Every structure is written in C-alpha cells, then in structure tokens.
Amino acid sequence: MAKSSNDLFSTLRTYISKVTEGEKSPAEVAAALNGWARESADALKSKIHEEVEASVAKMGFVKRDEFDRLAAQVAAMKSEASTKKASAKKTAPKKPVAKKSAAKKSAPKKKAVKK
C-alpha cells in the first residue's frame, strides 16, 4: 500500500506542477485523475474477485450458477430415467403365466361285489 500511495503522491505532484506551469488546465488534470481512479478501482476489484474465488475454491464451495447447472442436469437425468422406466413398463413382454398342473383324478375304484 505504501508504494501505491507514493505513486499517487508522485502523480499528484506531477499534475500540480503541470497546472502551475500552465501546461494543463485544471479540467484536464481532473479528467486524468478521474480516469486513473477508475482504472485503479477496476484493478482493485479484479484483484479482490480473484482472491475471493481462490479462497472459496480452497474451502470447497461452488458458485450458485454451477450449483444450479448441476441441479438442472440431475433433474433432466431423473426425468429421462422415469420416462425410460415408464416406456419399458408399457413395452415389456408379458411374463408367461405358469399353467397349473391339473391334478390327475384317479378313476373311482369299483367296489368288489360279493358273491
């Protein structure tokens, strides 16, 4: 941080000397400083984003959009599986029904006639 503050003060001194020497107008200096501030803010945001991404990845978390994409894939797979299961039930060959064996009836025995 000390280096960037030194850079800032150095830049400000340069701009102030250019304004006092009449090389630049105060509006030009203000526009230049505004541009520099925007660039610095963008660089800082980018660095913070990178650090947060790295920390989150180390902790094992996933981004919300990654989670939503995976959840959608799982839902699609479940839907596909249930569709396949339903169509398999409709087209499944019928199991042959086991025929019950007819019990053999023995012919009624004739009674012996006594003579």
XYZ file of C-alpha atoms in Angstrom:
115
model
C 0.000 0.000 0.000
C 2.885 2.362 0.699
C 4.115 2.012 -2.871
C 0.721 2.883 -4.379
C 0.352 5.883 -2.053
C 3.814 7.048 -3.125
C 2.741 6.594 -6.747
C -0.388 8.618 -6.061
C 1.526 11.470 -4.441
C 4.090 11.432 -7.220
C 1.345 11.590 -9.840
C -0.422 14.407 -7.981
C 2.827 16.424 -7.742
C 3.364 15.972 -11.476
C -0.167 17.157 -12.289
C 0.056 20.114 -9.894
C 3.310 21.248 -11.464
C 1.766 20.977 -14.949
C -1.220 23.075 -13.841
C 1.002 25.715 -12.210
C 3.248 25.861 -15.268
C 0.196 26.220 -17.499
C 0.832 23.003 -19.445
C -2.523 21.546 -18.388
C -5.805 23.050 -17.329
C -7.417 22.069 -14.031
C -10.202 20.333 -16.017
C -7.637 18.211 -17.894
C -5.933 17.266 -14.643
C -9.281 16.403 -13.038
C -10.216 14.238 -16.038
C -6.854 12.467 -15.916
C -7.164 11.838 -12.178
C -10.709 10.584 -12.630
C -9.541 8.142 -15.306
C -6.666 6.998 -13.122
C -9.054 6.477 -10.176
C -11.401 4.377 -12.345
C -8.528 2.226 -13.621
C -7.248 1.729 -10.079
C -10.711 0.797 -8.828
C -11.162 -1.718 -11.655
C -7.759 -3.265 -10.934
C -8.591 -3.476 -7.242
C -11.996 -5.072 -7.912
C -10.369 -7.600 -10.195
C -7.754 -8.499 -7.586
C -10.399 -8.840 -4.864
C -12.519 -11.047 -7.147
C -9.536 -13.316 -7.844
C -8.709 -13.615 -4.135
C -12.312 -14.407 -3.200
C -12.530 -17.035 -5.962
C -9.320 -18.685 -4.752
C -10.449 -18.686 -1.108
C -13.875 -20.064 -1.931
C -12.379 -22.819 -4.079
C -9.997 -23.796 -1.260
C -12.970 -24.102 1.123
C -14.742 -26.428 -1.291
C -17.705 -24.190 -2.079
C -19.270 -23.939 -5.521
C -20.733 -20.919 -7.246
C -24.505 -20.608 -7.355
C -24.596 -20.816 -11.160
C -22.517 -24.030 -11.071
C -24.885 -25.494 -8.474
C -27.965 -24.502 -10.499
C -26.465 -26.028 -13.655
C -25.726 -29.320 -11.850
C -29.193 -29.364 -10.276
C -30.741 -28.920 -13.737
C -28.625 -31.787 -15.095
C -29.700 -34.075 -12.241
C -33.360 -33.154 -12.795
C -33.015 -33.883 -16.509
C -31.400 -37.254 -15.776
C -34.185 -38.153 -13.329
C -36.817 -37.152 -15.852
C -35.099 -39.184 -18.569
C -34.824 -42.193 -16.268
C -38.501 -42.054 -15.291
C -39.503 -41.688 -18.948
C -37.433 -44.735 -19.887
C -38.871 -46.685 -16.950
C -42.445 -45.836 -17.949
C -41.898 -46.784 -21.581
C -40.179 -50.000 -20.524
C -43.247 -50.976 -18.480
C -45.554 -50.367 -21.438
C -43.479 -52.392 -23.885
C -42.215 -55.083 -21.557
C -43.083 -58.567 -22.788
C -45.689 -60.236 -20.675
C -44.411 -62.980 -18.491
C -45.873 -66.343 -19.382
C -48.396 -67.415 -16.837
C -47.474 -70.708 -15.327
C -50.225 -73.243 -16.014
C -51.470 -75.000 -13.016
C -50.992 -78.654 -13.442
C -54.277 -80.414 -13.458
C -54.363 -82.838 -10.667
C -54.872 -86.303 -12.038
C -58.011 -87.723 -10.745
C -57.894 -91.358 -10.317
C -60.823 -93.256 -11.672
C -63.176 -94.181 -8.965
C -62.480 -97.642 -7.770
C -65.144 -100.170 -8.352
C -66.287 -101.941 -5.312
C -65.885 -105.571 -5.442
C -69.222 -107.304 -5.479
C -69.521 -110.186 -3.070
C -70.966 -113.225 -4.448
